[in-house]
CSV table of C-alpha atoms in Angstrom, one decimal:
chain,number,residue,atom,x,y,z
A,26,MET,CA,45.3,95.1,1.2
A,27,ARG,CA,44.0,95.4,-2.3
A,28,VAL,CA,43.8,92.0,-4.0
A,29,ALA,CA,43.4,91.5,-7.8
A,30,PHE,CA,41.4,88.3,-8.3
A,31,ASP,CA,41.5,86.9,-11.8
A,32,SER,CA,37.9,86.0,-12.2
A,33,ARG,CA,38.1,85.0,-15.9
A,34,PRO,CA,37.8,81.2,-15.1
A,35,ALA,CA,34.5,81.8,-13.3
A,36,ARG,CA,32.8,81.6,-16.7
A,37,ASP,CA,34.0,78.1,-17.2
A,38,VAL,CA,31.4,75.3,-16.7
A,39,ARG,CA,34.0,72.8,-15.5
A,40,GLY,CA,35.3,72.4,-12.0
A,41,ILE,CA,37.8,75.2,-12.3
A,42,GLY,CA,34.9,77.6,-12.9
A,43,ARG,CA,33.1,76.3,-9.8
A,44,TYR,CA,36.2,76.9,-7.8
A,45,ALA,CA,36.6,80.4,-9.0
A,46,ARG,CA,32.9,81.3,-8.5
A,47,CYS,CA,32.6,79.7,-5.1
A,48,LEU,CA,35.9,81.1,-3.7
A,49,LEU,CA,35.2,84.6,-5.1
A,50,ALA,CA,31.8,84.8,-3.4
A,51,ALA,CA,33.3,83.4,-0.1
A,52,LEU,CA,36.2,85.9,-0.2
A,53,GLU,CA,33.8,88.8,-0.6
A,54,ALA,CA,31.7,87.5,2.3
A,55,THR,CA,34.7,87.1,4.6
A,56,CYS,CA,36.6,90.3,3.6
A,57,GLU,CA,37.8,92.3,6.6
A,58,PRO,CA,37.7,96.1,7.0
A,59,GLY,CA,40.6,97.6,5.0
A,60,ASP,CA,40.8,94.8,2.5
A,61,THR,CA,39.5,95.1,-1.0
A,62,LEU,CA,38.9,92.4,-3.7
A,63,VAL,CA,39.1,93.6,-7.3
A,64,GLN,CA,38.0,91.3,-10.2
A,65,THR,CA,40.8,91.8,-12.7
A,66,HIS,CA,43.8,90.1,-14.1
A,67,ASP,CA,45.7,93.3,-14.3
A,68,PRO,CA,47.4,93.8,-10.9
A,69,ARG,CA,49.1,97.1,-11.5
A,70,ASP,CA,46.9,99.1,-9.1
A,71,CYS,CA,46.8,96.3,-6.5
A,72,ASP,CA,49.0,94.9,-3.8
A,73,LEU,CA,48.7,91.3,-4.8
A,74,LEU,CA,47.4,89.1,-7.6
A,75,HIS,CA,45.6,85.8,-7.1
A,76,ALA,CA,45.5,83.6,-10.2
A,77,PRO,CA,43.0,80.8,-9.4
A,78,TRP,CA,44.0,78.8,-12.5
A,79,LEU,CA,47.3,77.9,-14.2
A,80,ASP,CA,46.6,80.0,-17.3
A,81,GLY,CA,46.4,83.2,-15.2
A,82,ALA,CA,49.9,82.8,-13.7
A,83,MET,CA,52.1,85.7,-14.9
A,84,LEU,CA,55.7,85.1,-15.7
A,85,ARG,CA,56.7,88.7,-14.7
A,86,CYS,CA,54.1,89.8,-12.2
A,87,PRO,CA,54.6,93.4,-10.9
A,88,VAL,CA,53.2,92.5,-7.4
A,89,PRO,CA,53.4,89.4,-5.2
A,90,MET,CA,51.4,86.6,-6.8
A,91,VAL,CA,49.4,83.7,-5.4
A,92,VAL,CA,48.5,80.9,-7.8
A,93,THR,CA,46.0,78.0,-7.2
A,94,LEU,CA,47.4,74.8,-8.7
A,95,HIS,CA,44.6,72.3,-9.0
A,96,ASP,CA,46.8,69.4,-10.2
A,97,LEU,CA,50.0,68.7,-12.2
A,98,VAL,CA,48.5,66.3,-14.7
A,99,PRO,CA,50.3,67.9,-17.7
A,100,LEU,CA,53.7,67.2,-16.0
A,101,LYS,CA,52.8,63.8,-14.7
A,102,ARG,CA,51.3,62.6,-18.0
A,103,ARG,CA,53.5,64.4,-20.5
A,104,SER,CA,52.8,62.2,-23.4
A,105,GLU,CA,49.1,63.1,-23.3
A,106,TYR,CA,49.9,66.9,-23.4
A,107,LEU,CA,52.5,67.1,-26.2
A,108,ARG,CA,50.5,69.7,-28.2
A,109,THR,CA,50.3,72.2,-25.3
A,110,GLY,CA,53.6,71.4,-23.7
A,111,LEU,CA,55.3,74.8,-24.4
A,112,ARG,CA,52.3,76.8,-23.0
A,113,PHE,CA,52.2,74.7,-19.9
A,114,ARG,CA,56.0,75.0,-19.5
A,115,LEU,CA,55.8,78.8,-19.4
A,116,HIS,CA,52.9,78.8,-17.0
A,117,TYR,CA,54.8,76.4,-14.6
A,118,LEU,CA,57.8,78.7,-14.7
A,119,ALA,CA,55.4,81.5,-13.5
A,120,VAL,CA,54.1,79.2,-10.7
A,121,GLN,CA,57.7,78.7,-9.6
A,122,ARG,CA,58.0,82.5,-9.1
A,123,ALA,CA,54.8,82.8,-7.1
A,124,ALA,CA,55.0,84.0,-3.5
A,125,ARG,CA,52.5,81.3,-2.4
A,126,VAL,CA,50.9,78.4,-4.2
A,127,ILE,CA,47.5,77.1,-3.1
A,128,VAL,CA,46.8,73.4,-3.7
A,129,PRO,CA,43.7,71.4,-2.8
A,130,THR,CA,45.3,68.4,-1.2
A,131,GLN,CA,48.6,67.2,0.3
A,132,ILE,CA,48.8,64.9,-2.7
A,133,VAL,CA,49.1,67.8,-5.1
A,134,ALA,CA,51.5,69.5,-2.6
A,135,ALA,CA,53.8,66.5,-2.9
A,136,ASP,CA,53.5,66.6,-6.7
A,137,ALA,CA,54.4,70.3,-6.7
A,138,HIS,CA,57.4,69.7,-4.5
A,139,ARG,CA,58.6,66.8,-6.7
A,140,GLU,CA,57.8,68.2,-10.2
A,141,LEU,CA,58.4,71.9,-9.7
A,142,GLY,CA,60.8,71.9,-6.7
A,143,LEU,CA,58.5,74.2,-4.7
A,144,PRO,CA,59.5,74.3,-1.0
A,145,ASP,CA,56.9,73.4,1.6
A,146,GLU,CA,56.8,76.9,3.1
A,147,ARG,CA,55.5,78.3,-0.2
A,148,LEU,CA,52.7,75.7,-0.5
A,149,ALA,CA,49.3,76.0,1.2
A,150,VAL,CA,46.8,73.1,1.3
A,151,ILE,CA,43.2,74.4,1.2
A,152,HIS,CA,40.4,72.0,0.6
A,153,GLU,CA,37.4,72.7,-1.6
A,154,ALA,CA,33.8,72.3,-0.7
A,155,PRO,CA,30.3,71.8,-2.2
A,156,ALA,CA,28.5,75.0,-3.4
A,157,PRO,CA,25.5,76.1,-1.3
A,158,ALA,CA,23.1,74.8,-4.0
A,159,PHE,CA,24.1,71.2,-3.3
A,160,HIS,CA,21.8,69.7,-0.8
A,161,PRO,CA,19.2,66.9,-1.0
A,162,ARG,CA,16.2,67.7,-3.2
A,163,GLY,CA,12.6,66.5,-2.7
A,164,ALA,CA,10.6,64.2,-4.9
A,165,GLU,CA,8.9,67.0,-6.8
A,166,ALA,CA,12.3,68.6,-7.9
A,167,ILE,CA,13.7,65.1,-8.8
A,168,ALA,CA,10.6,64.3,-10.9
A,169,ALA,CA,10.9,67.6,-12.7
A,170,VAL,CA,14.5,67.2,-13.6
A,171,ARG,CA,13.9,63.6,-14.8
A,172,ALA,CA,11.2,64.9,-17.1
A,173,ARG,CA,13.3,67.8,-18.3
A,174,HIS,CA,16.3,65.6,-19.2
A,175,GLY,CA,14.6,62.3,-20.1
A,176,LEU,CA,16.1,60.4,-17.2
A,177,PRO,CA,14.9,57.0,-16.0
A,178,PRO,CA,13.6,56.3,-12.6
A,179,GLU,CA,16.8,54.7,-11.4
A,180,TYR,CA,20.3,55.5,-12.8
A,181,LEU,CA,24.0,55.9,-12.0
A,182,VAL,CA,25.5,59.3,-12.7
A,183,TRP,CA,28.8,60.7,-13.7
A,184,VAL,CA,29.6,64.4,-13.7
A,185,GLY,CA,32.3,66.3,-15.6
A,186,GLY,CA,33.4,67.9,-18.9
A,187,MET,CA,33.2,65.9,-22.1
A,188,ARG,CA,34.2,68.5,-24.7
A,189,THR,CA,37.4,66.6,-25.4
A,190,PRO,CA,38.3,63.1,-24.3
A,191,ASP,CA,40.4,63.1,-21.1
A,192,PRO,CA,42.2,59.8,-20.6
A,193,ARG,CA,42.3,60.1,-16.9
A,194,LYS,CA,38.5,60.5,-16.6
A,195,ARG,CA,37.9,57.2,-18.4
A,196,VAL,CA,34.4,58.0,-19.5
A,197,ALA,CA,34.5,55.8,-22.6
A,198,ALA,CA,35.7,52.9,-20.5
A,199,LEU,CA,33.0,53.5,-18.0
A,200,ALA,CA,30.4,53.4,-20.7
A,201,ARG,CA,31.7,49.9,-21.8
A,202,ALA,CA,31.7,48.5,-18.3
A,203,ARG,CA,29.1,45.9,-17.4
A,204,ARG,CA,26.1,47.4,-15.6
A,205,ARG,CA,22.5,46.8,-14.7
A,206,LEU,CA,21.4,50.4,-14.3
A,207,PRO,CA,21.4,53.1,-16.9
A,208,LEU,CA,24.4,55.5,-16.9
A,209,VAL,CA,23.7,59.3,-17.1
A,210,LEU,CA,26.6,61.6,-18.1
A,211,VAL,CA,26.2,65.2,-17.0
A,212,GLY,CA,28.3,68.0,-18.4
A,213,PRO,CA,29.2,69.9,-21.6
A,214,ALA,CA,29.8,67.3,-24.3
A,215,SER,CA,31.0,67.0,-27.8
A,216,ALA,CA,30.0,64.4,-30.5
A,217,TRP,CA,32.4,61.7,-29.2
A,218,ALA,CA,30.6,61.6,-25.8
A,219,ARG,CA,27.1,61.6,-27.4
A,220,GLU,CA,28.1,58.7,-29.6
A,221,LEU,CA,29.0,56.5,-26.6
A,222,PRO,CA,26.7,53.4,-26.6
A,223,GLY,CA,24.0,52.9,-24.0
A,224,VAL,CA,24.4,56.2,-22.1
A,225,ILE,CA,22.3,59.3,-21.6
A,226,VAL,CA,24.1,62.6,-22.0
A,227,THR,CA,22.3,65.7,-20.5
A,228,GLY,CA,24.8,68.3,-21.7
A,229,PRO,CA,25.5,71.3,-19.3
A,230,VAL,CA,23.0,71.9,-16.5
A,231,ASP,CA,22.7,74.6,-13.9
A,232,ASP,CA,23.4,73.9,-10.2
A,233,GLU,CA,19.7,73.5,-9.3
A,234,ASP,CA,19.2,70.8,-11.9
A,235,LEU,CA,22.6,69.2,-11.0
A,236,ALA,CA,21.6,69.0,-7.4
A,237,ALA,CA,18.3,67.3,-8.3
A,238,ILE,CA,20.1,64.9,-10.7
A,239,TYR,CA,22.5,64.0,-7.9
A,240,SER,CA,19.6,63.6,-5.5
A,241,GLY,CA,17.7,61.3,-7.9
A,242,ALA,CA,20.6,59.1,-8.7
A,243,HIS,CA,21.2,55.6,-7.2
A,244,ALA,CA,24.9,56.5,-6.9
A,245,LEU,CA,27.7,58.6,-8.3
A,246,VAL,CA,30.3,56.5,-10.1
A,247,PHE,CA,33.8,58.1,-10.3
A,248,PRO,CA,36.2,56.2,-12.5
A,249,SER,CA,39.1,58.7,-12.7
A,250,ASP,CA,42.6,57.2,-12.4
A,251,ASP,CA,44.1,60.6,-11.3
A,252,GLU,CA,42.6,63.5,-9.4
A,253,GLY,CA,43.9,66.5,-7.5
A,254,PHE,CA,40.8,66.7,-5.3
A,255,GLY,CA,37.6,65.2,-6.8
A,256,LEU,CA,34.7,67.7,-6.4
A,257,PRO,CA,31.8,65.6,-7.8
A,258,PRO,CA,32.0,63.1,-4.9
A,259,VAL,CA,31.9,65.9,-2.4
A,260,GLU,CA,28.9,67.4,-4.2
A,261,ALA,CA,27.1,64.1,-4.4
A,262,LEU,CA,27.5,63.4,-0.7
A,263,ALA,CA,26.1,66.9,0.0
A,264,CYS,CA,23.0,65.8,-1.9
A,265,GLY,CA,22.7,62.6,0.0
A,266,THR,CA,23.9,60.4,-2.8
A,267,PRO,CA,26.4,57.5,-2.2
A,268,VAL,CA,29.6,57.4,-4.1
A,269,ALA,CA,31.7,54.6,-5.6
A,270,ALA,CA,35.1,55.7,-6.8
A,271,CYS,CA,38.5,54.4,-7.8
A,272,ASP,CA,41.0,54.2,-5.0
A,273,LEU,CA,43.0,57.4,-5.4
A,274,PRO,CA,45.2,59.1,-2.8
A,275,ALA,CA,43.4,62.4,-3.1
A,276,LEU,CA,40.0,60.8,-2.4
A,277,ARG,CA,41.3,59.0,0.6
A,278,GLU,CA,42.7,62.3,1.9
A,279,VAL,CA,39.6,64.3,1.4
A,280,LEU,CA,36.8,61.8,2.0
A,281,GLY,CA,38.3,58.9,3.9
A,282,ASP,CA,35.7,56.1,4.4
A,283,ARG,CA,32.8,58.3,3.2
A,284,VAL,CA,33.0,56.7,-0.3
A,285,VAL,CA,33.5,53.1,-1.3
A,286,LEU,CA,36.7,52.6,-3.2
A,287,SER,CA,37.6,50.0,-5.8
A,288,SER,CA,40.7,49.0,-7.6
A,289,VAL,CA,41.7,51.6,-10.3
A,290,GLY,CA,42.0,48.9,-13.0
A,291,ASP,CA,38.6,47.2,-12.6
A,292,LEU,CA,35.7,49.3,-13.8
A,293,ASP,CA,33.3,46.4,-13.8
A,294,THR,CA,33.8,46.0,-10.1
A,295,LEU,CA,33.5,49.8,-9.7
A,296,VAL,CA,30.1,49.8,-11.4
A,297,ALA,CA,28.9,46.7,-9.5
A,298,THR,CA,29.9,48.4,-6.2
A,299,ALA,CA,28.0,51.6,-7.2
A,300,GLU,CA,24.9,49.5,-8.0
A,301,ALA,CA,25.1,47.8,-4.6
A,302,LEU,CA,25.2,51.0,-2.6
A,303,HIS,CA,22.3,52.2,-0.5
A,304,ARG,CA,21.1,55.5,1.0
A,305,PRO,CA,21.6,57.3,3.3
A,306,ALA,CA,25.0,58.3,2.2
A,307,PRO,CA,27.6,59.6,4.7
A,308,PRO,CA,27.6,63.4,5.0
A,309,PRO,CA,30.4,65.3,3.3
A,310,PRO,CA,33.2,66.9,5.3
A,311,ALA,CA,32.1,69.9,7.3
A,312,TRP,CA,34.5,72.2,5.5
A,313,THR,CA,32.9,75.1,3.7
A,314,TRP,CA,33.9,77.7,1.1
A,315,GLU,CA,33.9,80.3,3.9
A,316,ASP,CA,36.5,78.2,5.7
A,317,ALA,CA,38.5,78.1,2.5
A,318,ALA,CA,38.2,81.8,2.0
A,319,ARG,CA,39.5,82.6,5.5
A,320,GLU,CA,42.5,80.4,4.9
A,321,THR,CA,43.0,82.1,1.5
A,322,TRP,CA,43.0,85.6,3.1
A,323,ALA,CA,45.7,84.3,5.5
A,324,VAL,CA,47.7,83.1,2.5
A,325,TYR,CA,47.4,86.6,0.9
A,326,ARG,CA,48.9,88.2,4.1
A,327,GLU,CA,51.8,85.7,4.1
A,328,ALA,CA,52.5,86.4,0.4
A,329,LEU,CA,52.7,90.1,1.0
A,330,GLN,CA,55.4,89.5,3.7
A,331,ALA,CA,57.3,86.8,1.8
A,332,PRO,CA,60.6,87.6,0.0
A,333,ARG,CA,60.1,87.8,-3.7
A,334,ALA,CA,60.9,84.5,-5.5
A,335,GLY,CA,63.5,85.0,-8.1
A,336,PRO,CA,63.5,83.4,-11.6
A,337,ARG,CA,64.8,79.9,-11.9
A,338,ARG,CA,67.4,79.0,-14.4
A,339,SER,CA,65.5,75.9,-15.5
A,340,GLY,CA,61.9,74.9,-16.1
A,341,PRO,CA,59.9,72.2,-14.4
A,342,ARG,CA,61.9,69.2,-13.3
A,343,ARG,CA,62.2,66.5,-15.9
A,344,ARG,CA,62.1,62.8,-15.0
A,345,ARG,CA,65.1,60.7,-16.0
A,346,SER,CA,63.0,59.1,-18.7
A,347,ASP,CA,62.4,62.6,-20.2
A,348,ARG,CA,66.1,63.3,-20.7
A,349,THR,CA,66.8,60.5,-23.2
């Protein structure tokens, strides 16, 4: 089996890039004799295409296609994605034609069934995992990263992309919440994030620094009101850092009682909960990227045997309120 893996998103510093990089490395490590992985988005000389991001889904793919669908936020929150609606619509049409669709949680699988009409037999739930770099760091590494980024001795941390405001991440609301400890925001940021009052913005950091920032934090605070998986809480736990998060179905599915959950609507309580946490944190789930890769290879084999999905006459399902 010769698989074309679209590695373009691996350059992305956001979670989608981490997914592509970690899965690609694990797929190469678990490749069986007779199987080949080719980093390309042109599948013409391959048996199958894996698009690990929505933008890579091909409307007319010449070979069976597997797509990873990380969430369906543009369909669930249409009013926030009006400017990119047509582009998303075409990509979702391509997803509907995929032989198999990988999703990170049962929650996203249910969204894909409801919003896109995908049958259960074409959906594969494969959890994500912390990268190998994420493990507890010692006092020397923590002190070095604090000096490098101007971090205080004790702080709460949030991790994610801040190039454009994302309403579901609620970073600005988190910055306004009452707190006792400083708040450190880690990730690529534009001017709007750097102008938030009373926060420290590190900008993008490499995995070594991020692991030390996690290790040195009092807790990770995770205020999102919608997530398909939630990788930062998994990474934080892998570094021994406790997590306070909003009560989301995906987090309950992935982490259970490993994190302390608060009401989605009350960020003051969320921050107070984070400040009250103590080490040691519970360990993350034992699932690894190698486990995910083995499941993904199995999905590839299923996709090669599956009947080709024909084009649909209509696009993504519209809610009744969208038809007015």
